């Protein structure tokens, strides 16, 4: 765990970008006569192994190199806000619709409608005229350590209410919704499931079961694998990844209904002019069949374009009990809801880094 955290801190601190090699290649000219470079700089909140796989495949197919910094979703937005007057990158890879709608409201996102949007399943298309480009679906789940469940003498939880049972007090872990996009989806799912007043009452009770809030959304599932918590509230793609690493975990979904993320890739407003063609090419590529097959075959995401089959290890998306998750409401109310969580439930000042 310390090793993984150390590596993440190193990536954050090393603003000198990891996929170098693109800075010297110029080709063509964009509108206004700006020379275009054959590289693009990206902030990503995807797990680093996954992000690197996409970037390497993109370079192999297009010849365009990627420079990147990996941060949590909350940190990406904070960095973009700090750099608003002089953006340092051109693309953000990752983040849910609600996170991106909130970022757009802050003036951080440039609209772009990819020509590949015609391939996207209709129900997941951006109805806000290009604020985001959807590229996959991931679902909030519970991932439970089987050994610790047996020790406690309980089955894996299958409802939000079961997280409150006395035997799970101090045995549940999730990321903080102010720092993690995955945790914000889980948090907003609870609010939308129970409605706001009852939802915050529930969250205050759940806080008593939380052993630790983490900064990144993938951290709780690693803690469950290492027997540092019994249940992780997380995304199912992270749970599948850890199970494939050899950890004995069980994935369940809350029967009241669960939330899900439409994962997005988007242009950063005012991004580097010389990278705009490469930035748009990357966004378009994330909707290619090769990228979509990587999303599901290697990283357990639900594909979002027509004609790509879901990984057979995953529960079919249509068989999940999903909330009628309101992404736009969640995005527009994000600042207000997080202020309530910070003030009424738990501050993000003491998250596990």
XYZ file of C-alpha atoms in Angstrom:
353
model
C 0.000 0.000 0.000
C 2.823 2.424 0.958
C 4.613 1.586 -2.262
C 1.512 2.366 -4.346
C 0.911 5.618 -2.481
C 4.549 6.624 -2.909
C 4.379 5.996 -6.632
C 1.232 8.108 -6.939
C 2.849 10.985 -5.047
C 5.883 10.773 -7.296
C 3.703 11.059 -10.388
C 1.854 14.053 -8.948
C 5.060 15.816 -7.982
C 6.744 15.094 -11.270
C 5.032 17.664 -13.420
C 7.868 16.980 -15.866
C 5.698 14.773 -17.990
C 6.047 11.048 -18.277
C 5.477 10.279 -21.937
C 8.048 12.660 -23.306
C 9.157 12.609 -26.883
C 6.261 14.529 -28.439
C 7.546 18.018 -27.750
C 9.901 18.129 -30.707
C 7.514 16.934 -33.431
C 5.610 19.600 -35.342
C 3.226 18.942 -38.182
C 0.672 21.030 -40.000
C -1.047 24.186 -38.839
C -4.367 24.650 -37.124
C -6.816 27.518 -37.546
C -5.037 30.801 -36.987
C -1.753 29.430 -38.311
C -0.654 27.774 -35.054
C 1.832 24.977 -35.723
C 0.428 21.686 -34.467
C 2.555 19.255 -32.460
C 2.322 15.485 -32.631
C 1.782 15.143 -28.928
C -0.936 15.955 -26.446
C -0.750 16.680 -22.704
C -3.378 15.112 -20.455
C -4.566 15.065 -16.863
C -6.086 11.685 -16.001
C -7.820 10.253 -12.943
C -7.758 6.716 -14.370
C -5.610 4.144 -12.621
C -2.120 4.682 -14.007
C -1.685 1.210 -15.511
C -4.903 1.692 -17.470
C -4.056 5.210 -18.618
C -0.622 4.147 -19.852
C -2.161 1.287 -21.847
C -4.460 3.708 -23.668
C -1.674 6.198 -24.318
C 0.679 3.566 -25.715
C -2.018 2.130 -27.993
C -2.989 5.618 -29.172
C 0.617 6.429 -30.030
C 1.036 3.123 -31.862
C -2.052 3.760 -33.982
C -1.632 7.498 -34.634
C 2.016 8.401 -34.000
C 0.900 10.992 -31.435
C 2.745 10.901 -28.092
C 1.064 11.630 -24.771
C 2.420 13.583 -21.823
C 0.375 13.011 -18.677
C -0.038 13.615 -14.965
C -2.152 11.182 -12.954
C -4.297 12.721 -10.176
C -7.575 11.905 -8.463
C -10.640 13.432 -10.125
C -10.928 16.095 -7.424
C -7.261 16.964 -7.781
C -7.600 17.233 -11.572
C -10.362 19.801 -11.195
C -8.453 21.688 -8.480
C -5.369 21.818 -10.710
C -7.438 22.995 -13.673
C -9.009 25.743 -11.560
C -5.587 26.921 -10.386
C -4.336 26.991 -13.995
C -7.486 28.471 -15.507
C -5.707 31.616 -16.732
C -2.901 29.547 -18.287
C -3.892 25.881 -18.806
C -0.964 23.476 -18.819
C -2.699 20.552 -20.538
C -5.292 20.102 -23.284
C -7.362 17.064 -22.259
C -8.821 15.471 -19.134
C -9.272 11.700 -19.353
C -11.695 10.348 -16.775
C -14.315 11.792 -14.509
C -18.056 11.208 -14.505
C -20.690 13.343 -16.178
C -21.586 15.043 -12.891
C -17.931 15.925 -12.261
C -17.545 17.330 -15.780
C -20.826 19.276 -15.674
C -19.577 20.869 -12.448
C -16.230 21.663 -14.112
C -18.026 23.180 -17.105
C -20.021 25.398 -14.749
C -16.661 26.684 -13.485
C -15.525 27.529 -17.009
C -12.930 24.747 -17.245
C -14.288 22.673 -20.163
C -14.403 23.492 -23.877
C -17.298 22.033 -25.885
C -16.351 19.530 -28.581
C -18.603 17.160 -30.524
C -16.583 14.239 -31.855
C -17.560 12.893 -35.287
C -17.375 9.446 -33.627
C -20.388 10.288 -31.446
C -22.553 8.680 -34.117
C -21.170 5.322 -32.873
C -22.264 5.916 -29.253
C -25.405 4.213 -27.946
C -28.154 6.825 -27.931
C -28.960 6.679 -24.208
C -25.416 7.717 -23.266
C -24.918 10.573 -25.702
C -24.212 14.056 -24.381
C -27.483 15.999 -24.525
C -25.649 19.181 -23.521
C -24.116 19.887 -26.927
C -20.556 18.713 -26.488
C -19.595 19.350 -22.872
C -18.299 15.799 -22.562
C -17.502 12.773 -24.706
C -18.636 9.532 -23.004
C -16.342 6.546 -23.470
C -17.413 3.854 -20.949
C -19.681 2.896 -18.062
C -18.658 1.766 -14.570
C -20.888 0.872 -11.623
C -20.740 1.452 -7.863
C -20.515 -1.823 -5.950
C -19.427 -3.407 -2.679
C -16.279 -5.535 -2.675
C -15.938 -7.672 0.441
C -13.025 -9.697 1.787
C -14.326 -13.268 2.101
C -11.945 -14.215 4.927
C -12.986 -11.222 7.046
C -16.678 -11.817 6.316
C -16.296 -15.383 7.596
C -14.517 -14.095 10.685
C -17.395 -11.705 11.387
C -19.956 -14.416 10.622
C -21.895 -12.407 8.046
C -22.576 -12.640 4.305
C -21.454 -9.982 1.870
C -23.740 -6.934 2.087
C -26.332 -6.612 -0.663
C -27.976 -3.333 0.352
C -27.058 0.153 1.510
C -28.839 -0.566 4.805
C -26.700 -3.648 5.464
C -23.596 -1.439 5.627
C -25.018 -0.092 8.899
C -25.170 -3.464 10.672
C -23.259 -3.464 13.991
C -20.730 -6.088 12.875
C -19.529 -3.769 10.111
C -18.859 -0.848 12.444
C -15.300 0.222 11.638
C -15.165 -2.350 8.837
C -16.190 -0.283 5.790
C -13.955 1.914 3.670
C -14.693 4.409 0.911
C -12.948 7.392 -0.598
C -13.957 10.928 0.336
C -16.450 12.377 -2.158
C -14.616 15.713 -2.239
C -11.409 14.107 -3.521
C -12.614 11.140 -5.558
C -14.972 10.954 -8.522
C -15.778 7.322 -7.703
C -16.719 8.285 -4.153
C -18.799 11.220 -5.343
C -20.830 8.835 -7.514
C -21.375 6.566 -4.493
C -22.261 9.562 -2.309
C -24.678 10.986 -4.880
C -26.171 7.487 -5.303
C -26.998 7.397 -1.589
C -28.518 10.879 -1.742
C -30.590 10.018 -4.810
C -31.620 6.640 -3.386
C -32.917 8.002 -0.063
C -33.581 11.648 -1.080
C -31.489 14.461 0.355
C -32.674 14.766 3.963
C -32.875 11.023 4.609
C -29.702 10.555 2.564
C -27.666 12.779 4.860
C -29.173 11.051 7.901
C -28.006 7.769 6.375
C -24.512 9.148 5.648
C -24.110 10.299 9.252
C -24.925 6.769 10.423
C -22.639 5.230 7.804
C -19.801 7.458 9.000
C -19.728 5.363 12.169
C -18.957 2.278 10.085
C -16.151 3.911 8.077
C -12.673 2.871 9.192
C -11.039 5.505 6.972
C -11.846 7.798 4.067
C -9.199 7.675 1.360
C -8.224 10.246 -1.257
C -8.414 8.010 -4.341
C -11.388 5.875 -5.310
C -9.292 2.753 -6.006
C -7.628 2.747 -2.575
C -10.487 1.139 -0.558
C -10.542 -1.966 -2.755
C -6.805 -2.460 -2.239
C -7.384 -2.144 1.505
C -10.069 -4.832 1.289
C -7.667 -7.092 -0.587
C -4.991 -6.556 2.073
C -7.501 -7.300 4.896
C -7.360 -3.714 6.167
C -11.128 -3.395 5.804
C -13.933 -5.891 5.299
C -16.019 -3.981 2.762
C -14.970 -1.425 0.174
C -17.475 0.886 -1.493
C -15.919 1.281 -4.911
C -16.274 0.909 -8.657
C -16.693 -2.597 -10.018
C -13.816 -2.228 -12.497
C -11.400 -1.736 -9.577
C -12.897 -4.744 -7.800
C -12.452 -6.988 -10.850
C -8.855 -5.818 -11.230
C -7.959 -6.636 -7.626
C -9.692 -10.028 -7.817
C -7.652 -10.820 -10.923
C -4.537 -9.903 -8.919
C -5.346 -12.901 -6.711
C -7.293 -11.395 -3.807
C -10.289 -13.358 -2.501
C -13.093 -10.791 -2.732
C -16.810 -10.937 -3.494
C -18.588 -8.295 -5.566
C -22.191 -7.392 -4.684
C -24.500 -4.538 -5.649
C -27.019 -2.690 -3.431
C -30.494 -4.065 -4.087
C -32.165 -0.684 -3.524
C -30.391 0.435 -6.673
C -26.908 1.644 -7.401
C -25.391 4.546 -9.261
C -23.053 4.382 -12.192
C -20.588 6.586 -13.954
C -20.583 7.568 -17.584
C -16.822 8.046 -17.857
C -15.814 11.007 -19.985
C -12.943 12.516 -21.899
C -13.019 16.241 -22.620
C -11.175 19.281 -23.926
C -9.824 21.677 -21.344
C -10.851 25.259 -22.047
C -7.961 27.364 -23.277
C -5.699 24.330 -23.670
C -2.451 24.591 -25.572
C -3.257 25.905 -29.097
C -0.508 23.811 -30.705
C -2.073 20.610 -29.317
C -5.699 21.053 -30.356
C -5.638 18.699 -33.343
C -3.881 15.991 -31.302
C -6.273 16.567 -28.392
C -9.322 16.068 -30.595
C -7.693 13.038 -32.224
C -7.267 11.444 -28.778
C -10.897 12.106 -27.854
C -12.025 10.595 -31.162
C -9.738 7.579 -30.642
C -11.330 6.755 -27.272
C -14.502 5.972 -29.252
C -12.723 3.662 -31.686
C -13.447 -0.069 -31.577
C -9.868 -0.850 -30.567
C -10.049 1.529 -27.585
C -13.483 0.264 -26.595
C -12.310 -3.341 -26.668
C -9.402 -2.372 -24.394
C -11.868 -0.690 -22.040
C -13.871 -3.861 -21.487
C -11.437 -6.710 -22.233
C -8.544 -5.402 -20.125
C -10.099 -2.925 -17.684
C -13.648 -4.183 -16.993
C -15.499 -1.140 -18.264
C -18.834 -1.417 -20.019
C -18.364 -0.319 -23.646
C -20.429 2.572 -24.920
C -20.406 2.165 -28.691
C -22.398 -0.152 -30.918
C -20.976 -3.557 -31.796
C -18.522 -4.086 -28.896
C -19.334 -6.914 -26.474
C -18.979 -6.646 -22.691
C -16.285 -8.709 -20.982
C -17.964 -12.053 -20.093
C -16.502 -11.895 -16.546
C -18.772 -8.916 -15.838
C -22.425 -8.895 -14.818
C -24.468 -7.861 -17.882
C -25.275 -4.172 -17.557
C -28.980 -4.711 -18.244
C -29.280 -7.158 -15.339
C -28.083 -4.646 -12.717
C -30.572 -2.793 -10.496
C -29.654 0.790 -11.340
C -30.957 4.030 -9.925
C -32.454 6.557 -12.298
C -29.250 8.466 -11.680
C -29.588 12.193 -12.450
C -26.143 13.197 -13.708
C -27.000 16.812 -14.475
C -28.613 17.442 -11.065
C -25.648 15.753 -9.397
C -23.201 17.945 -11.313
C -25.018 21.229 -10.803
C -25.413 20.575 -7.059
C -21.950 19.128 -6.464
C -20.426 22.137 -4.687
C -23.432 22.538 -2.395
C -23.701 18.828 -1.572
C -19.993 18.499 -0.818
C -20.119 21.523 1.483
C -22.882 19.777 3.407
C -20.855 16.568 3.587
C -17.750 18.433 4.802
C -19.743 20.305 7.456
C -22.185 17.621 8.570
C -20.432 14.288 8.033
C -16.636 14.347 7.660
C -14.024 16.850 6.482
C -11.641 15.911 3.697
C -8.774 17.360 5.765
C -7.943 13.975 7.323
C -8.276 11.581 4.371
C -5.802 8.744 4.007
C -3.374 9.963 1.361
